[in-house]
Tab-separated table of C-alpha atoms in Angstrom:
chain	number	residue	atom	x	y	z
A	1	MET	CA	-103.845	-35.213	68.744
A	2	GLY	CA	-100.794	-36.573	70.458
A	3	LYS	CA	-99.376	-35.203	73.793
A	4	ARG	CA	-97.257	-32.014	73.861
A	5	TYR	CA	-94.123	-33.792	75.026
A	6	LYS	CA	-92.734	-37.249	74.728
A	7	LYS	CA	-90.793	-37.109	78.004
A	8	ILE	CA	-90.726	-34.428	80.939
A	9	LEU	CA	-88.207	-34.787	83.579
A	10	ILE	CA	-89.487	-33.680	87.009
A	11	THR	CA	-86.744	-33.230	89.687
A	12	GLY	CA	-87.803	-33.206	93.353
A	13	ALA	CA	-90.641	-35.441	92.407
A	14	ALA	CA	-91.058	-36.964	95.955
A	15	GLY	CA	-91.553	-33.498	97.460
A	16	ARG	CA	-94.790	-31.670	98.340
A	17	LEU	CA	-95.106	-29.886	95.031
A	18	GLY	CA	-93.317	-32.327	92.886
A	19	SER	CA	-95.751	-34.993	94.044
A	20	GLN	CA	-98.657	-32.745	93.019
A	21	LEU	CA	-97.060	-32.021	89.541
A	22	ARG	CA	-96.928	-35.712	88.792
A	23	ARG	CA	-100.726	-35.584	88.701
A	24	GLY	CA	-101.085	-32.188	87.125
A	25	LEU	CA	-98.542	-32.562	84.228
A	26	ALA	CA	-99.374	-36.021	83.237
A	27	PRO	CA	-101.772	-35.010	80.514
A	28	LEU	CA	-98.874	-33.160	78.772
A	29	ALA	CA	-96.365	-36.064	78.200
A	30	ASP	CA	-96.340	-39.654	77.180
A	31	THR	CA	-93.921	-40.327	79.992
A	32	LEU	CA	-92.832	-38.513	83.160
A	33	ARG	CA	-89.204	-39.202	84.440
A	34	LEU	CA	-89.354	-38.633	88.205
A	35	ALA	CA	-86.109	-37.689	90.005
A	36	ASP	CA	-85.416	-37.351	93.608
A	37	MET	CA	-82.890	-38.384	96.166
A	38	ASP	CA	-85.561	-40.191	98.156
A	39	GLU	CA	-87.653	-43.309	96.894
A	40	ILE	CA	-90.541	-42.433	94.560
A	41	LYS	CA	-93.500	-44.601	95.480
A	42	ASP	CA	-96.571	-45.785	93.502
A	43	LEU	CA	-95.197	-45.399	90.038
A	44	GLN	CA	-97.923	-45.220	87.321
A	45	SER	CA	-97.640	-46.821	83.959
A	46	ASN	CA	-96.600	-43.471	82.348
A	47	GLU	CA	-93.874	-42.894	84.990
A	48	GLU	CA	-90.194	-43.801	85.305
A	49	ALA	CA	-88.062	-43.035	88.362
A	50	CYS	CA	-84.361	-42.282	88.775
A	51	ILE	CA	-82.803	-41.678	92.260
A	52	PHE	CA	-79.719	-39.414	92.381
A	53	ASP	CA	-78.199	-36.355	94.215
A	54	LEU	CA	-78.337	-33.287	92.106
A	55	ALA	CA	-74.730	-32.482	93.219
A	56	ASP	CA	-73.708	-35.521	91.192
A	57	GLU	CA	-72.994	-33.922	87.891
A	58	ALA	CA	-72.869	-37.129	85.790
A	59	ALA	CA	-76.047	-38.658	87.188
A	60	THR	CA	-77.946	-35.309	86.840
A	61	ILE	CA	-76.730	-34.726	83.283
A	62	ALA	CA	-77.658	-38.349	82.360
A	63	ALA	CA	-81.162	-37.943	83.789
A	64	THR	CA	-81.720	-35.184	81.115
A	65	GLU	CA	-81.193	-37.433	78.140
A	66	GLY	CA	-84.104	-38.131	76.127
A	67	CYS	CA	-86.248	-35.455	77.716
A	68	ASP	CA	-88.127	-32.771	75.794
A	69	ALA	CA	-88.714	-30.504	78.775
A	70	ILE	CA	-87.489	-30.259	82.518
A	71	VAL	CA	-89.538	-29.133	85.386
A	72	HIS	CA	-86.847	-28.421	88.004
A	73	MET	CA	-88.288	-28.609	91.479
A	74	GLY	CA	-85.357	-30.209	93.303
A	75	GLY	CA	-82.966	-28.790	95.805
A	76	ALA	CA	-82.877	-27.662	99.416
A	77	PRO	CA	-86.414	-26.612	100.067
A	78	HIS	CA	-85.711	-23.717	102.511
A	79	GLU	CA	-82.783	-21.969	104.436
A	80	ARG	CA	-80.084	-24.553	104.959
A	81	PRO	CA	-76.245	-24.457	105.789
A	82	TRP	CA	-74.248	-22.937	102.937
A	83	GLN	CA	-72.695	-26.039	101.627
A	84	GLU	CA	-76.066	-27.658	101.238
A	85	VAL	CA	-77.491	-24.672	99.482
A	86	LEU	CA	-74.272	-24.588	97.240
A	87	ASP	CA	-74.318	-28.315	96.397
A	88	SER	CA	-77.996	-28.769	95.850
A	89	ASN	CA	-79.429	-25.511	94.640
A	90	ILE	CA	-76.505	-23.985	92.880
A	91	ARG	CA	-74.325	-26.746	91.636
A	92	GLY	CA	-77.178	-29.015	91.152
A	93	SER	CA	-79.076	-26.498	89.058
A	94	TYR	CA	-76.077	-25.710	86.931
A	95	HIS	CA	-75.985	-29.458	86.258
A	96	ILE	CA	-79.637	-29.483	85.147
A	97	TYR	CA	-78.952	-26.538	82.595
A	98	GLU	CA	-75.796	-28.287	81.287
A	99	GLY	CA	-77.812	-31.430	80.816
A	100	ALA	CA	-80.394	-29.448	78.870
A	101	ARG	CA	-77.641	-27.951	76.747
A	102	LYS	CA	-75.922	-31.225	75.972
A	103	HIS	CA	-78.983	-33.106	75.184
A	104	GLY	CA	-80.965	-30.551	73.284
A	105	VAL	CA	-83.631	-29.927	75.898
A	106	LYS	CA	-85.511	-26.659	74.788
A	107	ARG	CA	-87.611	-25.677	77.770
A	108	VAL	CA	-87.099	-25.625	81.458
A	109	VAL	CA	-89.585	-24.544	84.232
A	110	TYR	CA	-87.742	-23.792	87.366
A	111	ALA	CA	-89.298	-23.444	90.853
A	112	SER	CA	-87.848	-20.182	92.203
A	113	SER	CA	-89.112	-18.568	95.181
A	114	VAL	CA	-90.524	-15.488	96.870
A	115	HIS	CA	-87.265	-15.467	98.903
A	116	ALA	CA	-85.453	-14.277	95.761
A	117	ILE	CA	-87.294	-10.986	96.241
A	118	GLY	CA	-88.001	-11.162	100.056
A	119	TYR	CA	-86.721	-7.794	100.875
A	120	HIS	CA	-89.105	-5.902	98.779
A	121	LYS	CA	-92.055	-4.521	100.858
A	122	ILE	CA	-95.528	-5.597	100.410
A	123	GLY	CA	-96.696	-2.087	99.758
A	124	ASP	CA	-94.112	-1.482	96.971
A	125	HIS	CA	-96.579	-3.043	94.299
A	126	ILE	CA	-93.707	-4.756	92.491
A	127	PRO	CA	-93.895	-6.446	89.046
A	128	CYS	CA	-93.567	-10.231	89.012
A	129	ASP	CA	-90.005	-9.830	87.443
A	130	VAL	CA	-88.735	-7.235	89.828
A	131	ARG	CA	-85.029	-7.236	90.444
A	132	PRO	CA	-83.774	-9.690	93.150
A	133	ARG	CA	-83.608	-8.722	96.880
A	134	PRO	CA	-82.945	-12.131	98.412
A	135	ASP	CA	-83.773	-12.619	102.190
A	136	SER	CA	-81.469	-15.667	102.763
A	137	LEU	CA	-78.772	-17.748	101.192
A	138	TYR	CA	-81.660	-20.011	99.941
A	139	GLY	CA	-83.021	-16.825	98.346
A	140	VAL	CA	-79.619	-16.105	96.880
A	141	SER	CA	-79.522	-19.634	95.240
A	142	LYS	CA	-82.803	-18.872	93.540
A	143	CYS	CA	-81.371	-15.686	92.127
A	144	PHE	CA	-78.440	-17.534	90.756
A	145	VAL	CA	-80.580	-19.870	88.944
A	146	GLU	CA	-82.747	-17.065	87.499
A	147	SER	CA	-79.466	-15.571	86.131
A	148	LEU	CA	-78.477	-18.877	84.823
A	149	ALA	CA	-81.725	-19.275	82.968
A	150	SER	CA	-81.246	-15.885	81.401
A	151	LEU	CA	-77.668	-16.830	80.200
A	152	TYR	CA	-78.873	-20.200	78.754
A	153	TRP	CA	-81.680	-18.379	76.879
A	154	ASP	CA	-79.347	-15.665	75.409
A	155	LYS	CA	-76.378	-17.832	74.625
A	156	PHE	CA	-77.837	-21.336	73.926
A	157	GLY	CA	-81.605	-20.682	73.106
A	158	ILE	CA	-82.894	-22.747	76.076
A	159	GLU	CA	-86.251	-21.234	77.128
A	160	SER	CA	-86.977	-20.943	80.911
A	161	ALA	CA	-89.964	-19.851	82.876
A	162	CYS	CA	-88.818	-19.187	86.529
A	163	VAL	CA	-91.756	-19.328	88.979
A	164	ARG	CA	-91.201	-17.300	92.138
A	165	ILE	CA	-93.610	-19.551	94.267
A	166	PHE	CA	-94.938	-17.783	97.256
A	167	SER	CA	-96.904	-20.152	99.718
A	168	SER	CA	-98.259	-23.458	98.120
A	169	PHE	CA	-100.135	-25.563	100.615
A	170	PRO	CA	-103.447	-27.504	100.673
A	171	GLU	CA	-104.941	-24.368	102.292
A	172	PRO	CA	-103.672	-21.024	103.991
A	173	ALA	CA	-101.853	-21.879	107.216
A	174	ASP	CA	-101.596	-18.155	108.540
A	175	ARG	CA	-102.660	-14.640	107.728
A	176	ARG	CA	-99.789	-14.072	105.377
A	177	MET	CA	-101.120	-16.882	103.198
A	178	LEU	CA	-104.341	-15.005	102.692
A	179	TRP	CA	-102.478	-12.921	99.956
A	180	SER	CA	-99.477	-15.371	99.292
A	181	TRP	CA	-101.387	-18.738	98.823
A	182	LEU	CA	-100.954	-20.794	95.763
A	183	SER	CA	-103.318	-23.850	95.675
A	184	PHE	CA	-102.009	-26.999	94.510
A	185	ASP	CA	-104.512	-27.010	91.500
A	186	ASP	CA	-103.361	-23.568	90.560
A	187	CYS	CA	-99.740	-24.567	90.885
A	188	CYS	CA	-100.466	-27.338	88.325
A	189	ARG	CA	-102.217	-24.791	86.058
A	190	LEU	CA	-99.281	-22.473	86.256
A	191	PHE	CA	-96.607	-25.018	85.581
A	192	SER	CA	-98.709	-26.342	82.575
A	193	ALA	CA	-99.091	-22.744	81.169
A	194	CYS	CA	-95.255	-22.521	81.429
A	195	LEU	CA	-94.834	-25.719	79.488
A	196	THR	CA	-97.488	-24.957	76.869
A	197	ALA	CA	-97.034	-21.137	76.183
A	198	PRO	CA	-96.085	-20.746	72.545
A	199	HIS	CA	-93.203	-18.463	73.486
A	200	VAL	CA	-91.355	-18.229	76.822
A	201	GLY	CA	-87.900	-16.904	76.197
A	202	SER	CA	-86.610	-16.021	79.658
A	203	THR	CA	-89.458	-15.223	81.816
A	204	ILE	CA	-89.841	-14.691	85.494
A	205	THR	CA	-93.212	-14.764	87.012
A	206	VAL	CA	-94.795	-15.438	90.540
A	207	GLY	CA	-96.882	-18.318	91.789
A	208	MET	CA	-100.104	-17.092	93.694
A	209	SER	CA	-103.677	-17.916	93.279
A	210	ASP	CA	-106.378	-15.395	92.564
A	211	ASN	CA	-106.414	-13.836	96.145
A	212	LYS	CA	-108.222	-10.657	96.857
A	213	VAL	CA	-105.027	-8.863	97.950
A	214	LYS	CA	-102.449	-8.892	95.043
A	215	PRO	CA	-99.282	-7.225	96.090
A	216	VAL	CA	-97.520	-8.384	92.812
A	217	ASP	CA	-98.417	-7.275	89.284
A	218	MET	CA	-98.198	-10.276	87.001
A	219	THR	CA	-98.810	-8.259	83.750
A	220	ASN	CA	-95.210	-8.925	82.586
A	221	ALA	CA	-95.886	-12.665	82.472
A	222	GLY	CA	-99.392	-12.382	80.821
A	223	HIS	CA	-97.984	-14.228	77.677
A	224	LEU	CA	-97.843	-17.401	79.696
A	225	GLY	CA	-101.597	-17.665	79.675
A	226	TYR	CA	-101.893	-18.554	83.425
A	227	ALA	CA	-105.368	-18.264	84.753
A	228	PRO	CA	-105.751	-19.114	88.494
A	229	GLN	CA	-109.086	-20.407	89.519
A	230	ASP	CA	-108.810	-20.607	93.242
A	231	SER	CA	-108.801	-17.872	95.975
A	232	SER	CA	-107.822	-17.666	99.766
A	233	GLU	CA	-110.968	-15.613	100.389
A	234	SER	CA	-113.097	-18.591	101.568
A	235	TYR	CA	-110.526	-19.215	104.256
A	236	ARG	CA	-110.363	-15.582	105.406
A	237	GLU	CA	-112.980	-15.710	108.247
A	238	ALA	CA	-111.698	-18.803	109.912
A	239	MET	CA	-108.141	-17.802	109.536
A	240	GLU	CA	-108.558	-14.346	111.072
A	241	ALA	CA	-110.561	-15.916	113.948
A	242	LYS	CA	-107.778	-18.326	115.024
A	243	THR	CA	-104.645	-16.478	114.318
A	244	ASP	CA	-103.234	-13.431	116.047
A	245	VAL	CA	-102.976	-10.081	114.187
A	246	PRO	CA	-99.396	-9.562	113.285
A	247	ASP	CA	-97.438	-6.486	114.315
A	248	PRO	CA	-97.579	-4.052	111.294
A	249	ARG	CA	-94.259	-2.599	112.413
A	250	ALA	CA	-92.415	-6.026	112.274
A	251	ALA	CA	-90.001	-6.607	109.418
A	252	SER	CA	-91.513	-9.924	108.816
A	253	THR	CA	-94.996	-8.321	108.263
A	254	GLN	CA	-93.626	-5.516	106.048
A	255	HIS	CA	-91.625	-7.623	103.632
A	256	ILE	CA	-92.576	-10.017	101.069
A	257	GLY	CA	-90.394	-12.785	102.389
A	258	GLY	CA	-92.204	-12.971	105.836
A	259	TRP	CA	-90.238	-14.572	108.696
A	260	PHE	CA	-87.205	-15.313	106.388
A	261	VAL	CA	-86.076	-11.761	106.892
A	262	ASP	CA	-85.691	-12.426	110.642
A	263	LEU	CA	-83.350	-15.395	110.039
A	264	GLY	CA	-79.511	-15.162	111.000
A	265	HIS	CA	-76.736	-16.955	109.029
A	266	PRO	CA	-77.580	-20.725	108.953
A	267	ASP	CA	-74.201	-21.689	109.679
A	268	ASP	CA	-74.075	-19.689	112.802
A	269	GLU	CA	-77.368	-21.333	113.813
A	270	ASP	CA	-75.726	-24.690	113.344
A	271	GLN	CA	-72.728	-23.833	115.640
A	272	LYS	CA	-74.898	-22.908	118.510
């Protein structure tokens, strides 16, 4: 049996998660086209690299040609000045979807973020596709692309799975990550599920491992077939021993978005 795809484009392939997906998604495609602004090192025999800025419309659209699917990880990775968010996350993602439309790409998996819903409270027991409540301009950009994905499904038939990633690191780094952690292996499992599910349509899900505390209900994305195999629980004792107990009254403790809710406007920060 051949591989599911001939060629998958991965943007942001030099980043933390993009690098992991190079490994995790390799079994799904004959070729991985890796895109980033930075140099992509140690290319394997099944990989090809293209270096460009997502804000460059012509280069971004050209990179989508000949691809069967797109895994869109690229863009500003956290809160940045508005112009950078606009160019890389908003304009850049529009260029990706236009490339998909013009070149007949039928499925996009997009790295959205918890920060698209950061002002929901942990105790609200929200569904994975809960309405947006962004906690930052970065979060606003993620909401924009989720809406763009919905439009391109309804109007042009391009399927999208938008993954609201919470905290994906080698291991939990603080107490919050005891519930928000997504292991690298589970991240690969989740994105693989989004690429191989029989039907995606326009789906919004979240990226978390099988942690003991589950503040988000993933039932509405059950059709993706994602089955996390890792848990933060083995890190709990060590994490609670070395970190302070957070103030339960603090906004950053109460809200899904954590410390992002305490951030001011990034352009004001730059002017100080």
